[in-house]
mmCIF file of C-alpha atoms in Angstrom:
data_model
loop_
_atom_site.group_PDB
_atom_site.id
_atom_site.type_symbol
_atom_site.label_atom_id
_atom_site.label_comp_id
_atom_site.label_asym_id
_atom_site.label_seq_id
_atom_site.Cartn_x
_atom_site.Cartn_y
_atom_site.Cartn_z
ATOM 1 C CA UNK A 315 25.243 -17.193 25.733
ATOM 2 C CA UNK A 316 27.961 -19.586 24.673
ATOM 3 C CA UNK A 317 30.845 -20.408 26.911
ATOM 4 C CA UNK A 318 34.080 -22.600 26.073
ATOM 5 C CA UNK A 319 35.750 -24.531 28.707
ATOM 6 C CA UNK A 320 39.063 -26.132 28.385
ATOM 7 C CA UNK A 321 40.213 -29.184 30.263
ATOM 8 C CA UNK A 322 42.734 -27.377 32.085
ATOM 9 C CA UNK A 323 40.342 -24.824 33.448
ATOM 10 C CA UNK A 324 37.664 -27.752 34.412
ATOM 11 C CA UNK A 325 40.349 -29.686 36.249
ATOM 12 C CA UNK A 326 41.668 -26.731 37.929
ATOM 13 C CA UNK A 327 37.979 -25.823 39.257
ATOM 14 C CA UNK A 328 37.681 -29.484 40.132
ATOM 15 C CA UNK A 329 40.692 -29.370 42.345
ATOM 16 C CA UNK A 330 39.542 -26.133 43.863
ATOM 17 C CA UNK A 331 36.303 -27.722 44.648
ATOM 18 C CA UNK A 332 37.763 -30.717 46.205
ATOM 19 C CA UNK A 333 40.021 -28.388 48.287
ATOM 20 C CA UNK A 334 36.850 -26.580 49.502
ATOM 21 C CA UNK A 335 35.206 -29.840 50.337
ATOM 22 C CA UNK A 336 38.226 -31.092 52.213
ATOM 23 C CA UNK A 337 38.982 -27.608 53.964
ATOM 24 C CA UNK A 338 35.421 -26.188 54.353
ATOM 25 C CA UNK A 339 33.144 -29.278 54.358
ATOM 26 C CA UNK A 340 30.175 -27.196 56.220
ATOM 27 C CA UNK A 341 29.763 -24.826 53.301
ATOM 28 C CA UNK A 342 30.564 -27.375 50.582
ATOM 29 C CA UNK A 343 27.742 -29.436 51.863
ATOM 30 C CA UNK A 344 25.531 -26.499 51.914
ATOM 31 C CA UNK A 345 26.468 -25.628 48.013
ATOM 32 C CA UNK A 346 25.804 -29.177 47.190
ATOM 33 C CA UNK A 347 22.495 -29.166 48.709
ATOM 34 C CA UNK A 348 21.496 -25.964 46.951
ATOM 35 C CA UNK A 349 23.007 -27.613 43.454
ATOM 36 C CA UNK A 350 20.540 -30.568 44.034
ATOM 37 C CA UNK A 351 17.718 -28.469 45.163
ATOM 38 C CA UNK A 352 18.384 -26.297 41.870
ATOM 39 C CA UNK A 353 18.004 -29.570 39.679
ATOM 40 C CA UNK A 354 15.091 -30.801 41.641
ATOM 41 C CA UNK A 355 13.275 -27.747 41.015
ATOM 42 C CA UNK A 356 14.417 -27.729 37.285
ATOM 43 C CA UNK A 357 15.907 -24.211 37.729
ATOM 44 C CA UNK A 358 19.035 -23.401 35.808
ATOM 45 C CA UNK A 359 22.402 -23.638 37.379
ATOM 46 C CA UNK A 360 23.213 -19.997 36.009
ATOM 47 C CA UNK A 361 19.941 -18.604 37.798
ATOM 48 C CA UNK A 362 21.375 -20.332 41.243
ATOM 49 C CA UNK A 363 24.964 -18.901 40.489
ATOM 50 C CA UNK A 364 23.490 -15.422 39.806
ATOM 51 C CA UNK A 365 21.549 -15.294 43.275
ATOM 52 C CA UNK A 366 24.260 -16.792 45.060
ATOM 53 C CA UNK A 367 26.716 -13.988 43.742
ATOM 54 C CA UNK A 368 24.327 -11.123 43.747
ATOM 55 C CA UNK A 369 23.988 -10.620 40.080
ATOM 56 C CA UNK A 370 21.070 -9.650 37.881
ATOM 57 C CA UNK A 371 19.376 -13.321 37.353
ATOM 58 C CA UNK A 372 16.741 -11.693 34.795
ATOM 59 C CA UNK A 373 17.745 -13.576 31.797
ATOM 60 C CA UNK A 374 17.803 -16.975 33.692
ATOM 61 C CA UNK A 375 14.690 -16.742 35.709
ATOM 62 C CA UNK A 376 12.775 -20.105 35.691
ATOM 63 C CA UNK A 377 9.852 -20.433 33.303
ATOM 64 C CA UNK A 378 7.299 -21.609 36.284
ATOM 65 C CA UNK A 379 7.603 -19.608 39.404
ATOM 66 C CA UNK A 380 5.258 -20.622 42.501
ATOM 67 C CA UNK A 381 5.793 -17.964 44.773
ATOM 68 C CA UNK A 382 5.815 -20.702 47.582
ATOM 69 C CA UNK A 383 8.640 -22.487 46.064
ATOM 70 C CA UNK A 384 10.548 -19.402 45.029
ATOM 71 C CA UNK A 385 10.506 -18.325 48.753
ATOM 72 C CA UNK A 386 11.774 -21.531 49.940
ATOM 73 C CA UNK A 387 14.661 -21.431 47.129
ATOM 74 C CA UNK A 388 15.351 -17.970 48.182
ATOM 75 C CA UNK A 389 15.588 -18.919 51.804
ATOM 76 C CA UNK A 390 18.107 -21.697 51.119
ATOM 77 C CA UNK A 391 20.068 -19.635 49.154
ATOM 78 C CA UNK A 392 20.305 -16.927 52.102
ATOM 79 C CA UNK A 393 21.274 -19.409 54.388
ATOM 80 C CA UNK A 394 24.180 -20.327 52.426
ATOM 81 C CA UNK A 395 25.209 -16.689 52.236
ATOM 82 C CA UNK A 396 24.930 -16.119 56.054
ATOM 83 C CA UNK A 397 27.480 -18.981 56.452
ATOM 84 C CA UNK A 398 30.615 -17.546 58.129
ATOM 85 C CA UNK A 399 32.492 -19.746 55.612
ATOM 86 C CA UNK A 400 30.761 -18.343 52.493
ATOM 87 C CA UNK A 401 33.334 -15.891 51.440
ATOM 88 C CA UNK A 402 35.547 -18.994 50.151
ATOM 89 C CA UNK A 403 32.755 -20.347 48.138
ATOM 90 C CA UNK A 404 32.273 -16.891 46.710
ATOM 91 C CA UNK A 405 35.599 -16.593 45.823
ATOM 92 C CA UNK A 406 35.923 -20.039 44.067
ATOM 93 C CA UNK A 407 32.733 -19.207 42.051
ATOM 94 C CA UNK A 408 34.242 -15.812 41.055
ATOM 95 C CA UNK A 409 37.558 -17.518 40.111
ATOM 96 C CA UNK A 410 35.799 -20.012 37.999
ATOM 97 C CA UNK A 411 32.878 -17.779 36.682
ATOM 98 C CA UNK A 412 34.361 -18.052 33.025
ATOM 99 C CA UNK A 413 33.723 -22.031 32.777
ATOM 100 C CA UNK A 414 29.823 -21.249 33.871
ATOM 101 C CA UNK A 415 28.094 -21.874 36.908
ATOM 102 C CA UNK A 416 26.429 -24.916 35.312
ATOM 103 C CA UNK A 417 29.967 -26.537 34.822
ATOM 104 C CA UNK A 418 30.832 -25.667 38.471
ATOM 105 C CA UNK A 419 27.669 -27.425 39.619
ATOM 106 C CA UNK A 420 28.286 -30.479 37.709
ATOM 107 C CA UNK A 421 32.184 -30.736 38.807
ATOM 108 C CA UNK A 422 30.676 -30.304 42.463
ATOM 109 C CA UNK A 423 28.246 -33.115 41.742
ATOM 110 C CA UNK A 424 31.194 -35.535 40.524
ATOM 111 C CA UNK A 425 31.116 -35.080 36.933
ATOM 112 C CA UNK A 426 34.108 -35.620 34.958
ATOM 113 C CA UNK A 427 35.939 -32.682 33.390
ATOM 114 C CA UNK A 428 36.524 -34.477 30.232
ATOM 115 C CA UNK A 429 32.832 -34.548 29.795
ATOM 116 C CA UNK A 430 32.357 -30.706 30.018
ATOM 117 C CA UNK A 431 35.198 -29.703 27.632
ATOM 118 C CA UNK A 432 34.024 -27.787 24.881
ATOM 119 C CA UNK A 433 31.103 -24.978 24.303
ATOM 120 C CA UNK A 434 28.143 -24.821 26.310
ATOM 121 C CA UNK A 435 25.058 -22.987 25.873
ATOM 122 C CA UNK A 436 24.221 -21.355 29.092
ATOM 123 C CA UNK A 437 20.411 -20.821 29.830
#
């Protein structure tokens, strides 16, 4: 799947992420931890976003799937989803879904929106 992101969309998402960090730092911190865990496990950000948003992650499933590792990952995702401030994060993800969960994750990690402008192949 190919998505295209404009600078304005990315900048708007970056501002929303910054606002989430300043107003709801606990859920922001959990989200960052999930993003880092996703990267460490070499899972796709689209897979992570699909799980968080209760979407079908089928086409984004990781290639190597150790049952224990997946159970730990799912447990961390569920921990995020049971936070009382989760709805704010879910709304942010829903609002900016068109720029891809990968770009949202990269923005949350501090990537510059200018580096993310243009088409992105979502795997």
